[in-house]
Tab-separated table of N, CA and C in Angstrom:
chain	number	residue	atom	x	y	z
A	201	UNK	N	66.353	-34.202	-100.639
A	201	UNK	CA	66.529	-33.144	-100.681
A	201	UNK	C	66.377	-32.133	-100.680
A	202	UNK	N	67.496	-30.994	-100.829
A	202	UNK	CA	66.311	-30.146	-99.312
A	202	UNK	C	65.916	-28.711	-100.653
A	203	UNK	N	65.610	-28.319	-100.094
A	203	UNK	CA	64.946	-26.899	-101.137
A	203	UNK	C	65.180	-26.363	-102.223
A	204	UNK	N	66.559	-25.763	-102.031
A	204	UNK	CA	67.144	-24.867	-103.008
A	204	UNK	C	67.730	-26.396	-103.751
A	205	UNK	N	67.670	-27.029	-103.862
A	205	UNK	CA	68.389	-28.606	-104.856
A	205	UNK	C	67.054	-28.518	-105.620
A	206	UNK	N	65.952	-29.212	-105.239
A	206	UNK	CA	64.430	-29.389	-105.133
A	206	UNK	C	64.006	-27.821	-106.486
A	207	UNK	N	63.963	-27.225	-105.448
A	207	UNK	CA	63.454	-25.977	-106.884
A	207	UNK	C	64.634	-25.286	-108.218
A	208	UNK	N	66.140	-26.483	-107.838
A	208	UNK	CA	66.662	-25.288	-108.930
A	208	UNK	C	66.217	-27.160	-109.867
A	209	UNK	N	65.915	-27.728	-109.385
A	209	UNK	CA	65.726	-29.357	-110.503
A	209	UNK	C	64.555	-28.199	-110.934
A	210	UNK	N	63.600	-28.293	-110.387
A	210	UNK	CA	61.662	-27.814	-111.046
A	210	UNK	C	62.248	-27.163	-112.450
A	211	UNK	N	63.379	-26.342	-111.863
A	211	UNK	CA	63.617	-24.701	-112.716
A	211	UNK	C	64.141	-25.066	-114.147
A	212	UNK	N	65.186	-25.861	-113.974
A	212	UNK	CA	65.817	-26.712	-115.114
A	212	UNK	C	64.948	-28.044	-115.438
A	213	UNK	N	64.260	-27.883	-114.800
A	213	UNK	CA	62.898	-29.080	-115.762
A	213	UNK	C	62.395	-28.311	-115.773
A	214	UNK	N	61.565	-27.171	-116.159
A	214	UNK	CA	61.220	-26.227	-116.668
A	214	UNK	C	61.578	-25.123	-118.379
A	215	UNK	N	62.951	-24.772	-117.455
A	215	UNK	CA	63.462	-23.986	-118.597
A	215	UNK	C	63.938	-25.392	-119.942
A	216	UNK	N	63.716	-26.681	-119.613
A	216	UNK	CA	64.035	-27.530	-120.514
A	216	UNK	C	62.593	-27.808	-121.307
A	217	UNK	N	61.686	-28.049	-120.447
A	217	UNK	CA	60.172	-28.166	-120.957
A	217	UNK	C	59.843	-27.267	-122.448
A	218	UNK	N	60.725	-25.906	-121.641
A	218	UNK	CA	59.683	-24.215	-122.091
A	218	UNK	C	61.235	-24.610	-124.160
A	219	UNK	N	62.264	-24.818	-123.465
A	219	UNK	CA	62.956	-25.156	-125.125
A	219	UNK	C	62.781	-25.699	-126.232
A	220	UNK	N	62.244	-27.991	-125.266
A	220	UNK	CA	61.582	-28.301	-126.019
A	220	UNK	C	60.235	-27.568	-127.250
A	221	UNK	N	59.412	-26.749	-126.437
A	221	UNK	CA	58.296	-25.498	-126.972
A	221	UNK	C	58.694	-25.187	-128.145
A	222	UNK	N	60.578	-24.863	-128.113
A	222	UNK	CA	60.228	-23.664	-128.925
A	222	UNK	C	60.722	-24.276	-130.056
A	223	UNK	N	61.614	-26.163	-129.566
A	223	UNK	CA	62.337	-26.481	-130.943
A	223	UNK	C	61.113	-27.136	-131.753
A	224	UNK	N	59.961	-27.378	-130.581
A	224	UNK	CA	58.236	-28.131	-132.026
A	224	UNK	C	58.121	-27.223	-132.538
A	225	UNK	N	58.712	-25.383	-132.096
A	225	UNK	CA	57.696	-24.817	-132.784
A	225	UNK	C	58.342	-24.476	-134.595
A	226	UNK	N	59.985	-24.422	-133.535
A	226	UNK	CA	60.457	-24.401	-135.544
A	226	UNK	C	60.538	-25.714	-136.637
A	227	UNK	N	60.601	-26.619	-135.351
A	227	UNK	CA	60.081	-28.203	-136.522
A	227	UNK	C	58.611	-27.610	-137.529
A	228	UNK	N	57.595	-27.283	-136.808
A	228	UNK	CA	56.733	-26.533	-137.095
A	228	UNK	C	56.356	-25.937	-138.486
A	229	UNK	N	57.724	-24.310	-138.229
A	229	UNK	CA	57.702	-23.923	-139.108
A	229	UNK	C	56.617	-22.444	-138.653
A	230	UNK	N	56.533	-22.672	-137.306
A	230	UNK	CA	55.561	-21.680	-136.492
A	230	UNK	C	56.477	-20.467	-136.659
A	231	UNK	N	58.209	-20.877	-135.846
A	231	UNK	CA	58.792	-19.841	-135.771
A	231	UNK	C	60.006	-19.823	-136.892
A	232	UNK	N	60.392	-19.121	-138.170
A	232	UNK	CA	60.952	-19.603	-139.436
A	232	UNK	C	62.535	-20.173	-138.157
A	233	UNK	N	63.343	-20.495	-139.239
A	233	UNK	CA	64.242	-21.558	-138.488
A	233	UNK	C	65.435	-20.163	-138.931
A	234	UNK	N	65.651	-19.689	-139.957
A	234	UNK	CA	66.725	-18.294	-139.736
A	234	UNK	C	66.525	-17.762	-139.169
A	235	UNK	N	65.594	-17.211	-138.087
A	235	UNK	CA	66.086	-16.877	-136.621
A	235	UNK	C	66.984	-17.858	-135.556
A	236	UNK	N	66.994	-18.799	-135.850
A	236	UNK	CA	67.824	-19.470	-135.249
A	236	UNK	C	68.931	-20.031	-135.347
A	237	UNK	N	69.943	-20.743	-134.348
A	237	UNK	CA	71.555	-21.784	-134.893
A	237	UNK	C	72.175	-20.002	-135.078
A	238	UNK	N	71.843	-19.010	-134.516
A	238	UNK	CA	72.627	-18.173	-134.893
A	238	UNK	C	72.927	-17.621	-136.590
A	239	UNK	N	72.027	-18.019	-136.887
A	239	UNK	CA	71.387	-18.007	-137.778
A	239	UNK	C	72.322	-17.860	-139.309
A	240	UNK	N	72.767	-19.718	-138.989
A	240	UNK	CA	73.513	-20.476	-140.151
A	240	UNK	C	73.064	-21.226	-140.770
A	241	UNK	N	71.658	-21.916	-140.184
A	241	UNK	CA	71.221	-22.673	-141.512
A	241	UNK	C	71.897	-22.862	-142.318
A	242	UNK	N	71.900	-23.372	-143.909
A	242	UNK	CA	71.219	-22.667	-144.786
A	242	UNK	C	70.492	-23.510	-145.531
A	243	UNK	N	69.507	-25.043	-144.930
A	243	UNK	CA	67.888	-25.026	-145.233
A	243	UNK	C	67.079	-25.804	-144.208
A	244	UNK	N	66.193	-26.065	-145.626
A	244	UNK	CA	65.416	-26.776	-143.756
A	244	UNK	C	65.328	-28.740	-143.727
A	245	UNK	N	66.567	-28.907	-144.933
A	245	UNK	CA	66.842	-30.608	-144.786
A	245	UNK	C	67.737	-30.039	-143.041
A	246	UNK	N	68.638	-29.219	-143.328
A	246	UNK	CA	69.537	-28.806	-142.539
A	246	UNK	C	69.195	-28.581	-141.054
A	247	UNK	N	67.430	-27.448	-141.021
A	247	UNK	CA	67.474	-27.633	-139.784
A	247	UNK	C	66.781	-28.147	-139.185
A	248	UNK	N	65.620	-29.368	-139.300
A	248	UNK	CA	65.532	-30.600	-139.388
A	248	UNK	C	66.035	-31.549	-138.541
A	249	UNK	N	67.659	-31.415	-139.426
A	249	UNK	CA	68.497	-32.627	-138.897
A	249	UNK	C	69.521	-31.624	-136.954
A	250	UNK	N	69.280	-30.705	-137.367
A	250	UNK	CA	69.612	-30.002	-135.573
A	250	UNK	C	68.786	-29.781	-134.916
A	251	UNK	N	67.291	-29.566	-136.111
A	251	UNK	CA	65.786	-29.612	-134.369
A	251	UNK	C	66.184	-31.104	-133.794
A	252	UNK	N	66.312	-32.127	-134.503
A	252	UNK	CA	65.538	-33.083	-134.049
A	252	UNK	C	66.728	-34.301	-133.332
A	253	UNK	N	68.391	-33.624	-133.401
A	253	UNK	CA	69.321	-34.129	-132.511
A	253	UNK	C	69.366	-33.050	-131.021
A	254	UNK	N	68.714	-31.447	-131.683
A	254	UNK	CA	68.679	-30.531	-130.411
A	254	UNK	C	67.784	-30.954	-129.493
A	255	UNK	N	66.199	-32.009	-129.963
A	255	UNK	CA	65.201	-31.995	-128.972
A	255	UNK	C	65.720	-33.118	-128.658
A	256	UNK	N	66.262	-34.363	-128.909
A	256	UNK	CA	66.401	-35.783	-128.670
A	256	UNK	C	68.398	-35.370	-127.330
A	257	UNK	N	68.822	-34.177	-127.007
A	257	UNK	CA	69.467	-33.706	-126.508
A	257	UNK	C	69.507	-33.424	-124.776
A	258	UNK	N	67.567	-31.905	-125.601
A	258	UNK	CA	67.317	-32.351	-124.414
A	258	UNK	C	66.470	-32.988	-123.359
A	259	UNK	N	65.802	-33.706	-124.215
A	259	UNK	CA	64.746	-35.104	-123.838
A	259	UNK	C	66.416	-35.593	-122.369
A	260	UNK	N	67.568	-36.339	-123.309
A	260	UNK	CA	68.310	-36.788	-122.312
A	260	UNK	C	68.814	-36.234	-121.297
A	261	UNK	N	68.949	-34.231	-121.332
A	261	UNK	CA	69.224	-33.880	-120.328
A	261	UNK	C	68.190	-33.780	-118.934
A	262	UNK	N	66.650	-33.772	-119.372
A	262	UNK	CA	66.043	-34.016	-118.195
A	262	UNK	C	65.742	-35.452	-117.763
A	263	UNK	N	66.177	-36.521	-118.329
A	263	UNK	CA	66.620	-37.821	-118.401
A	263	UNK	C	67.494	-38.114	-116.587
A	264	UNK	N	68.540	-37.093	-117.186
A	264	UNK	CA	68.997	-36.685	-115.964
A	264	UNK	C	68.904	-35.992	-114.872
A	265	UNK	N	68.489	-34.952	-115.605
A	265	UNK	CA	67.550	-33.440	-114.067
A	265	UNK	C	67.202	-34.847	-113.475
A	266	UNK	N	65.783	-36.170	-113.714
A	266	UNK	CA	64.985	-36.814	-113.408
A	266	UNK	C	65.770	-37.578	-111.933
A	267	UNK	N	66.452	-38.579	-113.240
A	267	UNK	CA	67.277	-38.987	-112.285
A	267	UNK	C	67.625	-38.800	-110.971
A	268	UNK	N	69.108	-38.077	-111.147
A	268	UNK	CA	69.658	-36.543	-110.015
A	268	UNK	C	68.138	-36.281	-108.774
A	269	UNK	N	67.253	-36.018	-109.744
A	269	UNK	CA	66.074	-35.682	-108.804
A	269	UNK	C	65.446	-36.854	-107.756
A	270	UNK	N	65.448	-38.349	-108.524
A	270	UNK	CA	65.121	-40.183	-107.332
A	270	UNK	C	63.566	-39.191	-108.232
A	271	UNK	N	63.561	-39.179	-109.546
A	271	UNK	CA	61.930	-39.134	-109.638
A	271	UNK	C	61.603	-40.656	-110.574
A	272	UNK	N	63.317	-40.496	-111.420
A	272	UNK	CA	63.047	-41.741	-111.855
A	272	UNK	C	63.833	-42.917	-111.001
A	273	UNK	N	62.598	-44.449	-110.447
A	273	UNK	CA	63.578	-44.929	-110.210
A	273	UNK	C	64.971	-45.874	-110.075
A	274	UNK	N	65.930	-44.864	-111.691
A	274	UNK	CA	66.447	-45.744	-111.889
A	274	UNK	C	68.231	-46.220	-110.952
A	275	UNK	N	68.824	-46.906	-111.601
A	275	UNK	CA	70.105	-47.042	-110.861
A	275	UNK	C	71.291	-46.659	-111.828
A	276	UNK	N	71.397	-46.250	-111.542
A	276	UNK	CA	72.572	-44.497	-111.731
A	276	UNK	C	73.753	-44.429	-111.431
A	277	UNK	N	75.069	-44.963	-111.541
A	277	UNK	CA	76.074	-44.417	-111.205
A	277	UNK	C	75.822	-43.295	-111.335
A	278	UNK	N	76.716	-42.629	-109.824
A	278	UNK	CA	76.604	-41.571	-108.885
A	278	UNK	C	77.695	-40.615	-109.711
A	279	UNK	N	78.701	-41.178	-109.717
A	279	UNK	CA	79.993	-40.936	-109.970
A	279	UNK	C	79.687	-40.492	-112.031
A	280	UNK	N	79.192	-41.154	-112.750
A	280	UNK	CA	78.991	-40.684	-113.999
A	280	UNK	C	77.964	-39.588	-114.216
A	281	UNK	N	76.390	-39.750	-113.200
A	281	UNK	CA	75.491	-39.203	-113.439
A	281	UNK	C	76.814	-37.568	-112.819
A	282	UNK	N	77.153	-37.344	-111.629
A	282	UNK	CA	78.400	-36.227	-111.458
A	282	UNK	C	79.192	-35.672	-112.813
A	283	UNK	N	79.870	-36.274	-113.438
A	283	UNK	CA	80.262	-35.961	-114.845
A	283	UNK	C	79.453	-35.419	-115.308
A	284	UNK	N	78.628	-36.709	-116.045
A	284	UNK	CA	77.058	-35.805	-117.232
A	284	UNK	C	76.798	-34.431	-116.761
A	285	UNK	N	76.861	-33.840	-115.398
A	285	UNK	CA	75.942	-32.393	-114.736
A	285	UNK	C	77.527	-31.829	-114.900
A	286	UNK	N	78.915	-31.894	-114.789
A	286	UNK	CA	79.395	-30.921	-115.412
A	286	UNK	C	79.976	-30.895	-116.667
A	287	UNK	N	79.463	-31.647	-117.433
A	287	UNK	CA	79.829	-31.552	-119.170
A	287	UNK	C	78.874	-30.779	-118.902
A	288	UNK	N	77.555	-31.292	-118.863
A	288	UNK	CA	76.231	-30.091	-119.954
A	288	UNK	C	76.485	-28.591	-119.074
A	289	UNK	N	76.966	-28.118	-117.655
A	289	UNK	CA	77.765	-27.693	-117.663
A	289	UNK	C	78.505	-26.217	-118.629
A	290	UNK	N	79.526	-27.584	-118.651
A	290	UNK	CA	80.270	-27.722	-119.672
A	290	UNK	C	79.434	-26.667	-121.652
A	291	UNK	N	78.849	-27.950	-121.495
A	291	UNK	CA	78.237	-27.613	-122.740
A	291	UNK	C	77.645	-26.123	-123.105
A	292	UNK	N	76.424	-25.265	-121.794
A	292	UNK	CA	75.485	-24.448	-121.885
A	292	UNK	C	76.887	-23.706	-121.372
A	293	UNK	N	78.447	-23.390	-120.722
A	293	UNK	CA	78.338	-22.558	-120.524
A	293	UNK	C	79.517	-22.129	-122.298
A	294	UNK	N	79.520	-22.957	-123.112
A	294	UNK	CA	80.163	-22.684	-124.773
A	294	UNK	C	79.520	-22.571	-125.226
A	295	UNK	N	78.111	-22.468	-124.799
A	295	UNK	CA	77.193	-22.387	-125.569
A	295	UNK	C	76.280	-20.423	-125.592
A	296	UNK	N	76.779	-20.643	-124.086
A	296	UNK	CA	76.462	-18.616	-123.796
A	296	UNK	C	76.684	-18.181	-124.726
A	297	UNK	N	78.614	-18.360	-124.536
A	297	UNK	CA	79.652	-17.751	-125.674
A	297	UNK	C	78.869	-17.592	-126.962
A	298	UNK	N	78.937	-18.941	-127.710
A	298	UNK	CA	77.916	-18.386	-129.347
A	298	UNK	C	76.737	-18.230	-128.892
A	299	UNK	N	76.150	-18.377	-128.626
A	299	UNK	CA	74.599	-17.154	-128.371
A	299	UNK	C	75.437	-16.120	-127.894
A	300	UNK	N	76.615	-14.853	-128.012
A	300	UNK	CA	76.740	-13.793	-127.595
A	300	UNK	C	77.282	-13.204	-129.256
A	301	UNK	N	77.586	-14.565	-129.820
A	301	UNK	CA	78.489	-13.515	-130.749
A	301	UNK	C	76.623	-14.398	-132.281
A	302	UNK	N	75.902	-14.805	-131.954
A	302	UNK	CA	74.573	-15.255	-132.656
A	302	UNK	C	74.691	-13.093	-133.352
A	303	UNK	N	73.757	-13.883	-135.298
A	303	UNK	CA	73.497	-12.744	-135.817
A	303	UNK	C	72.505	-12.563	-135.238
A	304	UNK	N	71.394	-13.358	-134.505
A	304	UNK	CA	70.364	-12.784	-134.892
A	304	UNK	C	69.997	-12.121	-133.070
A	305	UNK	N	69.459	-10.747	-132.934
A	305	UNK	CA	69.595	-10.753	-131.507
A	305	UNK	C	68.616	-10.683	-130.892
A	306	UNK	N	67.416	-11.283	-131.429
A	306	UNK	CA	66.836	-12.172	-130.059
A	306	UNK	C	66.891	-13.143	-129.793
A	307	UNK	N	68.053	-14.243	-130.853
A	307	UNK	CA	69.059	-15.106	-129.769
A	307	UNK	C	69.352	-14.818	-128.884
A	308	UNK	N	70.550	-12.926	-129.546
A	308	UNK	CA	71.461	-13.557	-127.561
A	308	UNK	C	70.612	-12.500	-127.147
A	309	UNK	N	69.731	-11.672	-127.390
A	309	UNK	CA	69.468	-11.120	-125.925
A	309	UNK	C	68.420	-12.891	-124.684
A	310	UNK	N	68.187	-13.433	-125.791
A	310	UNK	CA	67.300	-14.119	-125.073
A	310	UNK	C	68.179	-15.787	-124.874
A	311	UNK	N	68.047	-16.196	-125.428
A	311	UNK	CA	68.894	-17.149	-125.162
A	311	UNK	C	70.305	-17.700	-124.632
A	312	UNK	N	71.311	-15.831	-124.913
A	312	UNK	CA	72.613	-15.904	-123.965
A	312	UNK	C	71.873	-15.631	-122.262
A	313	UNK	N	70.763	-15.267	-121.291
A	313	UNK	CA	71.297	-15.969	-120.519
A	313	UNK	C	69.845	-17.511	-119.647
A	314	UNK	N	69.826	-17.739	-120.639
A	314	UNK	CA	69.225	-18.715	-120.879
A	314	UNK	C	70.252	-20.374	-120.185
A	315	UNK	N	70.879	-19.821	-121.452
A	315	UNK	CA	72.195	-20.750	-121.503
A	315	UNK	C	73.267	-20.549	-119.916
A	316	UNK	N	72.901	-19.657	-119.868
A	316	UNK	CA	74.127	-18.487	-118.698
A	316	UNK	C	73.296	-19.638	-117.402
A	317	UNK	N	72.103	-19.793	-117.222
A	317	UNK	CA	71.067	-20.553	-115.854
A	317	UNK	C	71.414	-21.639	-116.679
A	318	UNK	N	71.312	-22.006	-116.656
A	318	UNK	CA	71.068	-23.793	-117.583
A	318	UNK	C	72.809	-24.158	-116.759
A	319	UNK	N	73.907	-23.259	-116.813
A	319	UNK	CA	75.432	-23.714	-117.301
A	319	UNK	C	75.463	-23.656	-114.988
A	320	UNK	N	75.263	-22.702	-115.193
A	320	UNK	CA	74.797	-22.234	-113.868
A	320	UNK	C	74.171	-23.465	-112.769
A	321	UNK	N	73.167	-23.813	-112.513
A	321	UNK	CA	72.348	-23.979	-112.506
A	321	UNK	C	72.728	-25.729	-112.102
A	322	UNK	N	73.564	-25.818	-113.432
A	322	UNK	CA	73.973	-28.089	-114.042
A	322	UNK	C	75.493	-27.818	-112.773
A	323	UNK	N	75.788	-27.048	-112.832
A	323	UNK	CA	77.081	-27.050	-111.925
A	323	UNK	C	76.756	-26.707	-110.890
A	324	UNK	N	75.902	-26.169	-109.534
A	324	UNK	CA	75.629	-26.451	-108.555
A	324	UNK	C	74.820	-28.072	-108.680
A	325	UNK	N	74.063	-28.921	-109.902
A	325	UNK	CA	73.544	-30.019	-109.440
A	325	UNK	C	74.317	-31.156	-109.266
A	326	UNK	N	76.119	-30.917	-110.140
A	326	UNK	CA	77.152	-31.256	-110.351
A	326	UNK	C	77.794	-31.731	-109.066
A	327	UNK	N	77.933	-30.475	-108.615
A	327	UNK	CA	78.416	-30.102	-106.886
A	327	UNK	C	77.463	-31.623	-105.714
A	328	UNK	N	76.486	-31.305	-106.102
A	328	UNK	CA	75.555	-31.464	-104.499
A	328	UNK	C	76.406	-33.718	-104.702
A	329	UNK	N	76.105	-33.458	-103.650
A	329	UNK	CA	76.649	-34.959	-102.924
A	329	UNK	C	75.043	-35.834	-103.720
A	330	UNK	N	75.804	-37.157	-103.910
A	330	UNK	CA	75.059	-38.131	-104.790
A	330	UNK	C	73.500	-38.201	-103.417
A	331	UNK	N	73.729	-38.416	-102.740
A	331	UNK	CA	72.566	-38.945	-101.510
A	331	UNK	C	71.915	-38.207	-100.988
A	332	UNK	N	71.992	-36.676	-101.715
A	332	UNK	CA	70.534	-35.642	-101.732
A	332	UNK	C	69.495	-36.394	-102.820
């Protein structure tokens, strides 16, 4: 694995780790859920559902990065991994647009660059050759 792509994978894992901490802080009530999800959550129960799904999705994305980086020795089809990384890139691009119209300005100005960076980095990994 070349140094640039290794750095990209480590950077993505760092961002996902920080995002997981953020989601656990929301679940624990340290961060008010009203300040998240574009300010559109209506209840505590809705927040639990959204946060649980978000945590699961982020863990799945971390799993995919670990497979791509060959940190996990799992026989995963290279073509499927490429498709999943393109899908991740698309999800983060759409999420970036959603963050731009967030009601909460903190979410708008912090989450927008994070999702934009993730969109770009996952697109780079999607283009990476399977042997890397």
